[in-house]
Amino acid sequence: MSGECQQSADDFSVNNNHEIKADPVALLNIVLSMLPLHAEEGRQRESCHETEIVTVLIEQGRATEATAVSLVYTLRRQFEALSLLDSIELRSGKWTFVSFPASLLGRSWLTTLATPGQLLLPADYWEQGDDRPPETKEEQRSLLHRVELGRLKFNQQAKTIRTVHVAWAFIRLGNNFLLHHREDKKRPGEKSYVLPGGRFSLTDLPVDVRERHDILKTIFDPESEIVTQHIARTLERELEEEAGLLVGIHYTYTPLSNSIPIYREVNGAGNRHAYSSYRFNLFQIKLTQSGETHLLDKVSTSPGTLTWFSAADIAAPQRPDGASAYVEALRQAWGDELDKQLLNVPDSSTSPLPYNDESCMLDLPGHPGKSFFYSGKPGKEKPIAPVSPLDQQEWQFLMLLGWHARSFPIQEARRIQLLANGWVNASDIIQLAKGLQEKIQPVIPNLIEIRENRYASLRISPDILFLPVELFHYRIAGSNKDGGEFWLERQEMQTPWGCLQGGRYEKKVTGKTTATLRELEKGDDPDGDWERNLREQFGEGVRGVGLRRLWSSKGNSSCLVAGLQRMSNP
C-alpha cells in the first residue's frame, strides 16, 4: 500500500518499539458494546450520548481524541444514512434506534465491521465480466438502483458518481429516423429504443493514450478534451456493431453544432447503474447509395433491433405499437420543440427525391391502359401516358410501389422484401421492374429508381403521391338538418406479391356540410364559400387515405370527383 493510502495517525499502527497503540477491532467492539437497546415490542428503548462513546474509546481503547471523534462520526453517518437512528434525539447527540429491526441492522452491520475477515457477500460478488450470472447482475442493479434513487430523493444537490460519454447518430430518411434497441433487457415502463451509437470505451483511445496513468480520472470528467478528440471513433465502432455500416464506404459524418447540456439521471444498463452524468456528442450521418440500401436491408432483417421512428413518434410517449424512444437528454434540451428540432436535421440520403413539392403531384393510373395524372399546379392536372401501355403485372407492381411509398400496409408479401423509405427488394422480379422503368422514364424521368440490380423505389415524396380514384368508395350518412358522418374507403387490391390493404377515413359533419356534399353528389353547385370550408374539413384526411381530392370544379360546375364510387348501404 502506498503512503498516500495509509492512515495519517499512529493510533492504528505499530510504532518502532513494536508497542501497539489503539487496536481498530477493539475500538469497534467498544462501540458495539455501547449501542443502545430497543424492546422487541412496544416503544421502550435506551439512548447513548456520543460524548460517552468518545470518552470510553479514549479511556479504554487508548485512542486519541481525534481518532475517537472521527470513528464515532463515521459510524453515526452510516447509521444516519440508513435511517436507523431517531433524528430528533440525534440533534442533541444521542444515539437512539427508531425500532427493534433498526437496532438489529445496526448491530449486524457493526458486528460485521468488528469481526476480522467477516464478509456479507461472496468474495467474487462484485467482479465484472460477461460470464457473471444474470441473476447476480440483476441483484446488483436493484441494490444500486435503490441506493442511488434514495440518495437523490433525499438530496436534490446530490453529485453524480458515474460519467458516460455518448456518441449519437442522426440517420434520417424522409420523415423517419433510425433507432436501435437499448442494450439493457426490456423492463416494464422503461423506454426501449435510442438513437444509434453508444458509450465511449477505453478501447476507442490510441494505445499510448489509453495507458496513461491518469486516464481513468481524465475520462471521468464530463468535459474531457481527450474524449472529445476521440469520440468519433466511438461512433464508427458502434455504427459498425449495430448496423453493419462502414465509415467511408457506407457513410460519412459531421458533428452537429447544436450541442446539448450534460444530462443527469439514475440510469445505466445492467449493473452499470448509478446517478450518472451523460455527455452526448451528436453527429449527422450522410449515407452513400450503397450505404442506404445496405442499411434498409439490415433493418428488414433485424426486427426488434433496428427500427424507424418518425419525429412525432420520438416526441410522443410511445408509438401505437407500444415502442418508445429514450431521448430524455434531447427532451430536456429542446423541450416542446423536440419534433421541430429533429426535422431540422438534414436528410441522410445522398439522392434527394426528384419529385418533392406540390407542383409535382402525381396520381397513379387506375388500370394498365390508363394515363398518369401529373400536375404542374394543383387544379391543372394533365394526363401523361407511358411510351407504351403497361401490362397487367407492370401496373400491379407500380401500384405496389405506390402503396409502399405511402406506407400503406401490404400483407403476405411474397417474392419481394419490403424495406423502409419506400424501397422494395425485388431481386426475383427485377426484369419486370426494369421493364416498367423503361416505359415510364421518357415521360416521368427518374420516377422509378433501381439500385444494385435488385432494389426498386418510386422517387417521389409520399405526400404528393396519390392512388387512382377508382379505388375509392364514399358514403354520406345523416340529415341536412342534424348532420351525420362521411366515410371514404380505400379498397384493397390483390397482386401476385401480396395484398395491398384498404383503409378508411371517417368524419362527423354538420348539417350544412352534409347538404354541401349531397349537392356535389348530384352535380349541383353549393352556395357560399363551400370550397374553403370543405378544404379545411377534409383536405388532410382525404389525402391521408390516398386520394388527391374529393371534388372537382370546371367553370361554374362542381361535383364529386369523377370515378369516385358510392358505397352500397350497409
Coordinates of C-alpha atoms in Angstrom, one line a residue:
M1 CA 0.0 0.0 0.0
S2 CA 1.4 3.4 -0.9
G3 CA 2.0 6.1 1.7
E4 CA -0.9 8.1 0.4
C5 CA -3.4 5.4 1.4
Q6 CA -2.0 4.7 4.9
Q7 CA -3.6 6.3 8.0
S8 CA -2.0 9.6 9.0
A9 CA -2.4 9.0 12.7
D10 CA -0.3 6.5 14.6
D11 CA -3.2 5.0 16.5
F12 CA -3.8 2.2 14.1
S13 CA -0.2 1.2 13.6
V14 CA 2.7 -0.4 15.3
N15 CA 5.5 2.0 16.4
N16 CA 9.2 1.5 16.1
N17 CA 9.3 -0.2 19.5
H18 CA 6.6 -2.7 18.5
E19 CA 4.3 -1.1 21.1
I20 CA 0.7 -1.5 20.0
K21 CA -1.4 1.6 20.5
A22 CA -5.1 1.6 19.6
D23 CA -6.5 -1.6 18.1
P24 CA -9.1 -0.8 15.5
V25 CA -11.0 -4.1 16.2
A26 CA -11.1 -3.3 19.9
L27 CA -12.4 0.2 19.2
L28 CA -15.2 -1.2 17.1
N29 CA -16.1 -3.7 19.7
I30 CA -16.2 -0.9 22.3
V31 CA -18.8 1.0 20.3
L32 CA -20.7 -2.3 19.7
S33 CA -20.9 -2.9 23.4
M34 CA -22.3 0.6 24.0
L35 CA -25.1 0.5 21.3
P36 CA -28.4 1.3 22.9
L37 CA -31.1 -1.4 23.1
H38 CA -34.7 -1.4 21.9
A39 CA -37.6 -3.6 23.1
E40 CA -38.8 -6.1 20.5
E41 CA -42.4 -4.9 21.2
G42 CA -43.6 -1.5 22.2
R43 CA -41.6 1.7 22.3
Q44 CA -39.3 1.2 25.3
R45 CA -35.7 2.0 24.3
E46 CA -32.3 3.2 25.5
S47 CA -30.1 6.1 24.5
C48 CA -26.4 6.7 24.5
H49 CA -24.7 10.1 24.1
E50 CA -21.9 10.4 21.6
T51 CA -19.6 12.0 24.2
E52 CA -19.9 8.9 26.3
I53 CA -18.7 6.7 23.4
V54 CA -15.8 9.1 22.7
T55 CA -14.7 9.1 26.3
V56 CA -14.7 5.3 26.6
L57 CA -12.8 5.0 23.3
I58 CA -10.1 7.3 24.7
E59 CA -10.0 5.8 28.2
Q60 CA -10.4 2.1 27.4
G61 CA -9.3 1.9 23.8
R62 CA -6.3 4.2 24.1
A63 CA -7.5 6.3 21.1
T64 CA -6.6 9.9 20.6
E65 CA -9.5 12.3 20.8
A66 CA -9.2 13.0 17.1
T67 CA -9.4 9.2 16.3
A68 CA -12.3 8.6 18.6
V69 CA -14.3 11.6 17.3
S70 CA -13.6 10.5 13.7
L71 CA -14.7 6.9 14.3
V72 CA -17.9 8.0 16.1
Y73 CA -18.8 10.4 13.3
T74 CA -18.2 7.8 10.6
L75 CA -20.4 5.2 12.3
R76 CA -23.0 7.9 13.1
R77 CA -23.2 8.8 9.3
Q78 CA -23.5 5.2 8.3
F79 CA -26.4 4.7 10.8
E80 CA -27.9 8.0 9.8
A81 CA -27.8 7.3 6.1
L82 CA -29.6 4.0 6.7
S83 CA -32.3 5.9 8.8
L84 CA -31.6 3.7 11.8
L85 CA -31.3 6.5 14.4
D86 CA -34.0 8.8 15.8
S87 CA -33.3 12.1 14.1
I88 CA -34.8 14.2 16.9
E89 CA -32.6 12.5 19.6
L90 CA -29.6 12.7 17.3
R91 CA -29.8 16.5 17.3
S92 CA -28.8 16.5 20.9
G93 CA -26.0 14.0 20.3
K94 CA -27.9 10.9 21.5
W95 CA -28.0 7.6 19.6
T96 CA -31.4 6.0 19.8
F97 CA -32.6 3.3 17.4
V98 CA -36.0 4.1 15.8
S99 CA -37.2 0.5 16.1
F100 CA -36.1 -3.0 17.1
P101 CA -35.5 -4.0 13.4
A102 CA -33.4 -0.9 13.0
S103 CA -31.3 -1.9 16.1
L104 CA -30.8 -5.3 14.6
L105 CA -29.4 -3.9 11.3
G106 CA -27.2 -1.5 13.3
R107 CA -25.8 -4.4 15.4
S108 CA -25.4 -6.7 12.4
W109 CA -23.5 -4.0 10.5
L110 CA -21.2 -3.1 13.3
T111 CA -20.6 -6.7 14.3
T112 CA -19.5 -7.3 10.7
L113 CA -17.1 -4.4 10.8
A114 CA -15.7 -5.6 14.2
T115 CA -15.1 -9.2 13.1
P116 CA -11.9 -9.5 11.1
G117 CA -12.4 -11.3 7.8
Q118 CA -16.2 -11.3 8.1
L119 CA -18.0 -11.0 4.6
L120 CA -21.6 -10.3 3.8
L121 CA -21.3 -11.3 0.2
P122 CA -19.1 -13.9 -1.7
A123 CA -15.6 -12.6 -2.4
D124 CA -16.2 -12.5 -6.1
Y125 CA -19.7 -10.9 -5.9
W126 CA -18.7 -7.6 -7.5
E127 CA -16.3 -8.9 -10.1
Q128 CA -17.4 -7.9 -13.6
G129 CA -17.5 -9.7 -16.9
D130 CA -19.9 -11.3 -19.4
D131 CA -19.6 -14.6 -17.6
R132 CA -21.2 -13.4 -14.4
P133 CA -24.6 -14.9 -13.7
P134 CA -27.5 -12.7 -15.0
E135 CA -29.4 -13.1 -11.7
T136 CA -26.4 -11.7 -9.8
K137 CA -26.2 -8.7 -12.2
E138 CA -29.9 -8.0 -11.7
E139 CA -29.5 -8.3 -7.9
Q140 CA -26.6 -5.8 -8.0
R141 CA -28.6 -3.4 -10.3
S142 CA -31.6 -3.5 -7.9
L143 CA -29.3 -2.7 -5.0
L144 CA -27.6 0.2 -6.8
H145 CA -30.9 1.5 -8.1
R146 CA -32.4 1.6 -4.6
V147 CA -29.4 3.3 -3.1
E148 CA -29.0 5.9 -5.8
L149 CA -32.6 6.7 -6.0
G150 CA -32.7 7.2 -2.2
R151 CA -29.5 9.4 -2.4
L152 CA -31.1 11.6 -5.0
K153 CA -34.5 11.7 -3.4
F154 CA -33.2 13.0 -0.1
N155 CA -30.7 15.4 -1.5
Q156 CA -31.6 17.3 -4.7
Q157 CA -28.0 18.6 -4.8
A158 CA -26.5 15.0 -4.8
K159 CA -23.5 14.6 -7.0
T160 CA -23.2 12.0 -9.8
I161 CA -20.8 9.1 -9.3
R162 CA -20.6 7.9 -12.9
T163 CA -19.7 9.7 -16.2
V164 CA -20.8 8.4 -19.6
H165 CA -19.7 9.9 -22.9
V166 CA -22.0 9.0 -25.7
A167 CA -21.9 9.3 -29.5
W168 CA -25.3 9.5 -31.0
A169 CA -26.0 9.4 -34.8
F170 CA -28.9 11.0 -36.6
I171 CA -29.8 8.8 -39.6
R172 CA -32.8 10.3 -41.2
L173 CA -34.5 9.0 -44.4
G174 CA -37.5 11.1 -45.3
N175 CA -39.5 11.8 -42.2
N176 CA -38.1 8.7 -40.4
F177 CA -35.2 8.3 -38.0
L178 CA -33.3 5.1 -37.3
L179 CA -33.4 3.9 -33.7
H180 CA -31.7 0.9 -32.1
H181 CA -32.9 -1.2 -29.2
R182 CA -31.1 -0.4 -26.0
E183 CA -28.5 -2.9 -24.8
D184 CA -30.3 -3.4 -21.5
K185 CA -33.0 -6.0 -21.1
K186 CA -36.6 -4.9 -21.6
R187 CA -38.0 -3.6 -18.3
P188 CA -41.7 -2.6 -17.6
G189 CA -42.2 1.1 -18.0
E190 CA -38.8 1.8 -19.5
K191 CA -38.3 3.2 -23.0
S192 CA -36.5 0.7 -25.1
Y193 CA -35.1 2.5 -28.2
V194 CA -32.3 5.0 -28.6
L195 CA -30.5 6.7 -31.4
P196 CA -27.8 4.6 -33.0
G197 CA -24.4 5.0 -31.3
G198 CA -23.3 4.3 -27.8
R199 CA -20.9 4.7 -24.9
F200 CA -17.3 5.7 -25.2
S201 CA -14.9 2.9 -24.3
L202 CA -11.3 3.0 -23.3
T203 CA -10.6 0.9 -26.4
D204 CA -11.6 3.9 -28.6
L205 CA -8.4 5.6 -27.5
P206 CA -4.9 5.0 -29.1
V207 CA -2.8 2.6 -27.0
D208 CA -0.4 5.3 -25.9
V209 CA -3.2 7.5 -24.6
R210 CA -5.1 4.5 -23.0
E211 CA -2.0 3.6 -21.0
R212 CA -1.6 7.0 -19.3
H213 CA -1.6 6.6 -15.5
D214 CA -4.3 9.2 -15.1
I215 CA -6.6 8.2 -17.9
L216 CA -9.4 7.0 -15.8
K217 CA -9.6 10.2 -13.9
T218 CA -9.4 12.1 -17.2
I219 CA -12.3 10.4 -18.8
F220 CA -14.4 10.7 -15.6
D221 CA -14.5 14.4 -16.4
P222 CA -17.7 15.2 -18.5
E223 CA -15.7 17.9 -20.3
S224 CA -12.7 15.7 -21.0
E225 CA -10.9 17.1 -24.1
I226 CA -9.3 13.7 -24.7
V227 CA -12.7 12.1 -25.1
T228 CA -13.9 14.9 -27.3
Q229 CA -10.8 14.3 -29.6
H230 CA -11.6 10.6 -29.9
I231 CA -15.4 10.2 -29.6
A232 CA -15.8 9.9 -33.3
R233 CA -14.1 6.5 -33.0
T234 CA -16.9 5.5 -30.7
L235 CA -19.4 6.5 -33.4
E236 CA -17.6 4.5 -36.1
R237 CA -17.3 1.4 -33.8
E238 CA -20.9 1.5 -32.7
L239 CA -22.4 2.0 -36.2
E240 CA -20.4 -1.0 -37.4
E241 CA -21.5 -3.1 -34.5
E242 CA -25.2 -2.1 -34.5
A243 CA -25.9 -1.6 -38.2
G244 CA -23.0 -3.0 -40.1
L245 CA -22.2 0.4 -41.5
L246 CA -18.5 1.1 -42.5
V247 CA -17.3 4.6 -42.5
G248 CA -16.1 5.8 -45.9
I249 CA -17.9 3.0 -47.7
H250 CA -21.4 3.3 -46.4
Y251 CA -21.4 6.8 -44.9
T252 CA -19.6 10.0 -43.8
Y253 CA -20.4 12.1 -40.8
T254 CA -20.1 15.6 -39.4
P255 CA -20.6 16.8 -35.8
L256 CA -23.8 18.7 -35.2
S257 CA -23.1 22.2 -34.0
N258 CA -26.1 22.4 -31.6
S259 CA -24.6 20.6 -28.6
I260 CA -26.9 19.8 -25.6
P261 CA -26.2 20.2 -21.9
I262 CA -25.0 17.5 -19.7
Y263 CA -27.9 15.2 -18.8
R264 CA -28.1 13.6 -15.3
E265 CA -30.2 10.6 -14.3
V266 CA -30.1 7.4 -12.3
N267 CA -29.6 5.1 -15.2
G268 CA -27.3 2.5 -16.9
A269 CA -27.6 -0.9 -18.4
G270 CA -27.5 -3.9 -16.2
N271 CA -25.4 -3.4 -13.1
R272 CA -23.6 -0.3 -14.5
H273 CA -26.3 1.6 -12.9
A274 CA -26.0 4.8 -10.8
Y275 CA -26.7 8.5 -10.7
S276 CA -24.8 9.5 -13.9
S277 CA -23.6 12.5 -15.9
Y278 CA -24.2 11.9 -19.6
R279 CA -22.3 13.9 -22.2
F280 CA -23.9 13.4 -25.6
N281 CA -22.0 14.1 -28.8
L282 CA -24.3 14.4 -31.8
F283 CA -23.4 13.5 -35.3
Q284 CA -25.2 13.9 -38.7
I285 CA -24.8 10.9 -41.0
K286 CA -24.7 11.1 -44.8
L287 CA -25.3 7.7 -46.4
T288 CA -23.8 6.6 -49.7
Q289 CA -26.2 4.9 -52.2
S290 CA -24.8 1.5 -51.2
G291 CA -24.9 2.5 -47.6
E292 CA -28.6 3.4 -47.8
T293 CA -29.7 0.2 -49.4
H294 CA -27.4 -1.8 -47.1
L295 CA -29.0 -0.2 -44.1
L296 CA -32.5 -0.7 -45.3
D297 CA -31.7 -4.4 -45.8
K298 CA -30.1 -4.6 -42.4
V299 CA -33.2 -3.1 -40.7
S300 CA -35.5 -5.5 -42.5
T301 CA -33.5 -8.5 -41.3
S302 CA -33.2 -7.1 -37.7
P303 CA -36.7 -6.8 -36.5
G304 CA -36.9 -5.6 -32.9
T305 CA -33.2 -4.4 -33.0
L306 CA -33.3 -1.7 -35.6
T307 CA -36.5 0.3 -36.4
W308 CA -37.7 3.6 -37.8
F309 CA -39.4 6.3 -35.8
S310 CA -41.0 9.5 -37.2
A311 CA -40.1 12.7 -35.5
A312 CA -43.6 12.7 -34.0
D313 CA -43.1 9.1 -32.7
I314 CA -39.9 10.1 -31.0
A315 CA -41.5 13.1 -29.3
A316 CA -44.6 11.1 -28.2
P317 CA -44.7 9.0 -25.1
Q318 CA -44.9 5.9 -27.3
R319 CA -45.9 4.7 -30.8
P320 CA -49.2 3.0 -31.4
D321 CA -47.4 -0.4 -31.2
G322 CA -46.1 0.5 -27.7
A323 CA -42.5 1.1 -28.7
S324 CA -41.0 4.2 -27.3
A325 CA -37.8 6.3 -27.7
Y326 CA -35.4 7.0 -24.9
V327 CA -34.2 10.5 -25.8
E328 CA -34.7 12.3 -22.5
A329 CA -31.5 14.3 -22.9
L330 CA -32.9 15.8 -26.2
R331 CA -36.3 16.3 -24.5
Q332 CA -34.5 18.2 -21.6
A333 CA -32.6 20.3 -24.1
W334 CA -35.3 21.0 -26.7
G335 CA -38.5 20.7 -24.7
D336 CA -41.7 21.1 -26.7
E337 CA -39.6 21.9 -29.8
L338 CA -38.2 18.3 -29.9
D339 CA -40.1 17.2 -33.0
K340 CA -39.3 20.5 -34.8
Q341 CA -35.6 20.3 -33.9
L342 CA -35.5 16.8 -35.2
L343 CA -37.0 17.9 -38.6
N344 CA -34.2 20.4 -38.8
V345 CA -31.7 17.6 -39.1
P346 CA -30.7 17.2 -42.7
D347 CA -31.7 14.0 -44.6
S348 CA -29.1 11.3 -44.6
S349 CA -29.8 10.2 -48.2
T350 CA -27.4 11.4 -50.9
S351 CA -30.2 11.0 -53.5
P352 CA -32.8 13.7 -53.0
L353 CA -36.3 13.0 -54.3
P354 CA -36.7 14.5 -57.8
Y355 CA -40.4 15.0 -57.1
N356 CA -40.9 16.7 -53.8
D357 CA -43.3 19.6 -54.0
E358 CA -46.9 20.3 -54.7
S359 CA -46.2 21.2 -58.3
C360 CA -45.2 17.6 -58.9
M361 CA -48.4 15.9 -57.6
L362 CA -49.0 12.5 -59.3
D363 CA -52.0 10.2 -59.5
L364 CA -51.2 6.6 -60.3
P365 CA -53.3 5.1 -63.2
G366 CA -56.5 3.2 -62.4
H367 CA -55.8 0.4 -64.8
P368 CA -53.0 -0.8 -67.2
G369 CA -54.2 1.2 -70.2
K370 CA -54.9 4.5 -68.3
S371 CA -52.6 7.5 -68.1
F372 CA -51.0 9.0 -65.0
F373 CA -52.3 12.4 -63.9
Y374 CA -49.5 14.8 -63.3
S375 CA -50.0 18.4 -62.3
G376 CA -47.9 21.5 -62.9
K377 CA -50.1 23.2 -60.2
P378 CA -53.0 21.9 -58.2
G379 CA -56.1 22.0 -60.4
K380 CA -54.0 22.0 -63.6
E381 CA -53.7 18.2 -63.9
K382 CA -52.7 16.8 -67.3
P383 CA -52.6 13.2 -68.4
I384 CA -49.3 11.6 -69.1
A385 CA -49.2 8.2 -70.9
P386 CA -46.2 5.8 -70.8
V387 CA -44.5 5.3 -74.1
S388 CA -46.3 2.0 -74.4
P389 CA -49.2 0.7 -72.3
L390 CA -48.3 -1.2 -69.1
D391 CA -49.2 -4.8 -68.9
Q392 CA -51.2 -6.2 -66.0
Q393 CA -48.2 -7.2 -63.9
E394 CA -46.3 -4.0 -64.6
W395 CA -49.3 -2.0 -63.4
Q396 CA -49.8 -4.1 -60.3
F397 CA -46.1 -3.7 -59.4
L398 CA -46.4 0.1 -59.9
M399 CA -49.4 0.1 -57.5
L400 CA -47.4 -1.9 -55.0
L401 CA -44.5 0.6 -55.2
G402 CA -47.0 3.4 -54.7
W403 CA -48.7 1.7 -51.8
H404 CA -45.4 1.1 -50.1
A405 CA -44.2 4.6 -50.8
R406 CA -47.3 5.9 -48.9
S407 CA -46.6 3.4 -46.1
F408 CA -50.0 1.8 -46.6
P409 CA -50.0 -1.8 -45.3
I410 CA -49.2 -4.7 -47.6
Q411 CA -50.0 -8.2 -46.2
E412 CA -48.5 -11.6 -47.1
A413 CA -45.6 -10.1 -49.1
R414 CA -44.0 -12.8 -51.3
R415 CA -41.1 -12.9 -53.7
I416 CA -40.3 -9.4 -52.6
Q417 CA -39.0 -7.8 -49.4
L418 CA -40.5 -4.6 -48.1
L419 CA -37.8 -2.2 -46.9
A420 CA -38.2 1.2 -45.3
N421 CA -38.4 4.6 -47.0
G422 CA -40.4 3.1 -49.9
W423 CA -37.8 0.7 -51.1
V424 CA -38.5 -2.9 -52.2
N425 CA -36.0 -5.7 -52.6
A426 CA -37.3 -7.1 -55.9
S427 CA -34.4 -9.2 -57.0
D428 CA -36.7 -12.1 -58.1
I429 CA -38.7 -9.8 -60.4
I430 CA -36.1 -7.2 -61.3
Q431 CA -36.7 -7.7 -65.0
L432 CA -40.3 -6.7 -64.5
A433 CA -39.2 -3.7 -62.6
K434 CA -36.8 -2.7 -65.3
G435 CA -39.5 -3.1 -68.0
L436 CA -41.8 -0.8 -66.0
Q437 CA -39.0 1.7 -65.6
E438 CA -38.2 1.8 -69.3
K439 CA -41.9 2.6 -70.2
I440 CA -42.2 5.5 -67.6
Q441 CA -38.7 7.0 -67.8
P442 CA -39.3 9.0 -71.1
V443 CA -42.4 10.7 -69.7
I444 CA -41.7 11.0 -66.0
P445 CA -37.9 10.9 -65.7
N446 CA -36.3 9.2 -62.7
L447 CA -39.7 8.4 -61.1
I448 CA -38.6 4.8 -60.7
E449 CA -35.1 4.1 -59.4
I450 CA -33.4 0.7 -59.4
R451 CA -30.2 0.1 -57.5
E452 CA -27.7 -2.8 -57.4
N453 CA -30.0 -4.8 -59.8
R454 CA -32.4 -5.6 -57.0
Y455 CA -33.8 -2.6 -55.2
A456 CA -36.7 -0.5 -56.6
S457 CA -38.5 2.6 -55.4
L458 CA -40.7 5.4 -56.5
R459 CA -38.7 8.6 -56.0
I460 CA -41.5 10.9 -55.1
S461 CA -42.4 12.5 -51.8
P462 CA -45.2 10.4 -50.2
D463 CA -47.5 13.4 -49.5
I464 CA -47.8 14.3 -53.2
L465 CA -48.3 10.7 -54.5
F466 CA -52.0 9.6 -54.8
L467 CA -53.8 6.4 -55.8
P468 CA -56.4 6.2 -58.6
V469 CA -59.8 7.5 -57.7
E470 CA -61.4 4.2 -59.0
L471 CA -60.1 2.5 -55.8
F472 CA -62.2 4.7 -53.5
H473 CA -65.8 4.5 -52.3
Y474 CA -67.7 7.0 -50.3
R475 CA -70.8 7.3 -48.2
I476 CA -72.8 10.3 -46.8
A477 CA -75.0 9.5 -43.8
G478 CA -77.3 11.7 -41.8
S479 CA -79.6 14.7 -42.4
N480 CA -79.1 18.2 -43.8
K481 CA -80.5 19.5 -40.5
D482 CA -78.8 17.4 -37.8
G483 CA -75.6 16.4 -39.7
G484 CA -74.1 13.0 -39.8
E485 CA -71.0 11.2 -41.0
F486 CA -68.9 11.0 -44.1
W487 CA -66.9 7.8 -45.0
L488 CA -64.1 7.5 -47.6
E489 CA -62.8 4.0 -48.1
R490 CA -59.7 2.8 -50.0
Q491 CA -60.3 -0.6 -51.4
E492 CA -57.8 -3.4 -51.0
M493 CA -56.1 -4.8 -54.1
Q494 CA -54.6 -8.2 -54.8
T495 CA -51.3 -8.5 -56.6
P496 CA -49.0 -11.6 -57.2
W497 CA -46.7 -10.3 -54.5
G498 CA -49.2 -9.5 -51.7
C499 CA -52.5 -7.9 -50.7
L500 CA -52.5 -4.1 -50.8
Q501 CA -54.6 -3.3 -47.8
G502 CA -57.5 -1.0 -47.7
G503 CA -58.1 1.9 -45.3
R504 CA -60.9 4.3 -44.2
Y505 CA -61.3 7.9 -43.4
E506 CA -64.3 8.9 -41.3
K507 CA -65.5 12.3 -40.1
K508 CA -68.6 13.6 -38.4
V509 CA -70.1 16.5 -40.3
T510 CA -72.6 19.3 -39.6
G511 CA -76.0 19.5 -41.4
K512 CA -74.6 22.3 -43.6
T513 CA -71.6 20.2 -44.7
T514 CA -73.9 17.2 -45.3
A515 CA -76.1 19.4 -47.6
T516 CA -73.0 20.6 -49.5
L517 CA -71.7 17.0 -50.0
R518 CA -75.1 15.9 -51.3
E519 CA -75.3 18.8 -53.7
L520 CA -71.9 17.9 -55.1
E521 CA -73.1 14.3 -55.3
K522 CA -75.9 15.5 -57.6
G523 CA -73.6 17.8 -59.6
D524 CA -75.2 21.0 -58.3
D525 CA -73.1 24.0 -57.2
P526 CA -73.5 24.6 -53.4
D527 CA -74.0 28.2 -52.1
G528 CA -71.4 30.3 -50.3
D529 CA -67.7 29.7 -49.7
W530 CA -68.2 26.0 -49.6
E531 CA -64.8 25.1 -51.2
R532 CA -62.7 26.7 -48.4
N533 CA -64.9 25.0 -45.8
L534 CA -64.5 21.6 -47.4
R535 CA -60.8 22.0 -47.8
E536 CA -60.4 22.9 -44.2
Q537 CA -62.5 19.9 -43.1
F538 CA -61.5 17.2 -45.5
G539 CA -58.2 18.1 -47.2
E540 CA -55.8 16.4 -44.8
G541 CA -58.0 13.4 -44.1
V542 CA -58.8 12.7 -47.8
R543 CA -55.1 13.0 -48.8
G544 CA -54.1 10.9 -45.8
V545 CA -56.0 7.9 -47.1
G546 CA -54.5 8.3 -50.6
L547 CA -57.0 10.4 -52.6
R548 CA -55.8 13.7 -54.1
R549 CA -59.2 15.5 -53.7
L550 CA -62.8 14.8 -53.1
W551 CA -64.5 17.1 -55.7
S552 CA -63.6 18.9 -58.9
S553 CA -64.7 22.2 -60.4
K554 CA -64.8 23.2 -64.0
G555 CA -66.2 26.6 -64.9
N556 CA -69.4 27.1 -62.9
S557 CA -69.9 23.4 -62.5
S558 CA -68.8 21.4 -59.5
C559 CA -69.2 17.7 -58.5
L560 CA -67.6 14.9 -56.5
V561 CA -64.5 13.8 -58.4
A562 CA -65.2 11.6 -61.4
G563 CA -64.7 7.9 -60.8
L564 CA -65.5 8.1 -57.1
Q565 CA -68.0 5.3 -56.3
R566 CA -70.7 5.4 -53.8
M567 CA -70.8 2.7 -51.1
S568 CA -73.7 0.4 -51.1
N569 CA -75.8 0.8 -47.9
P570 CA -74.8 -1.5 -45.0

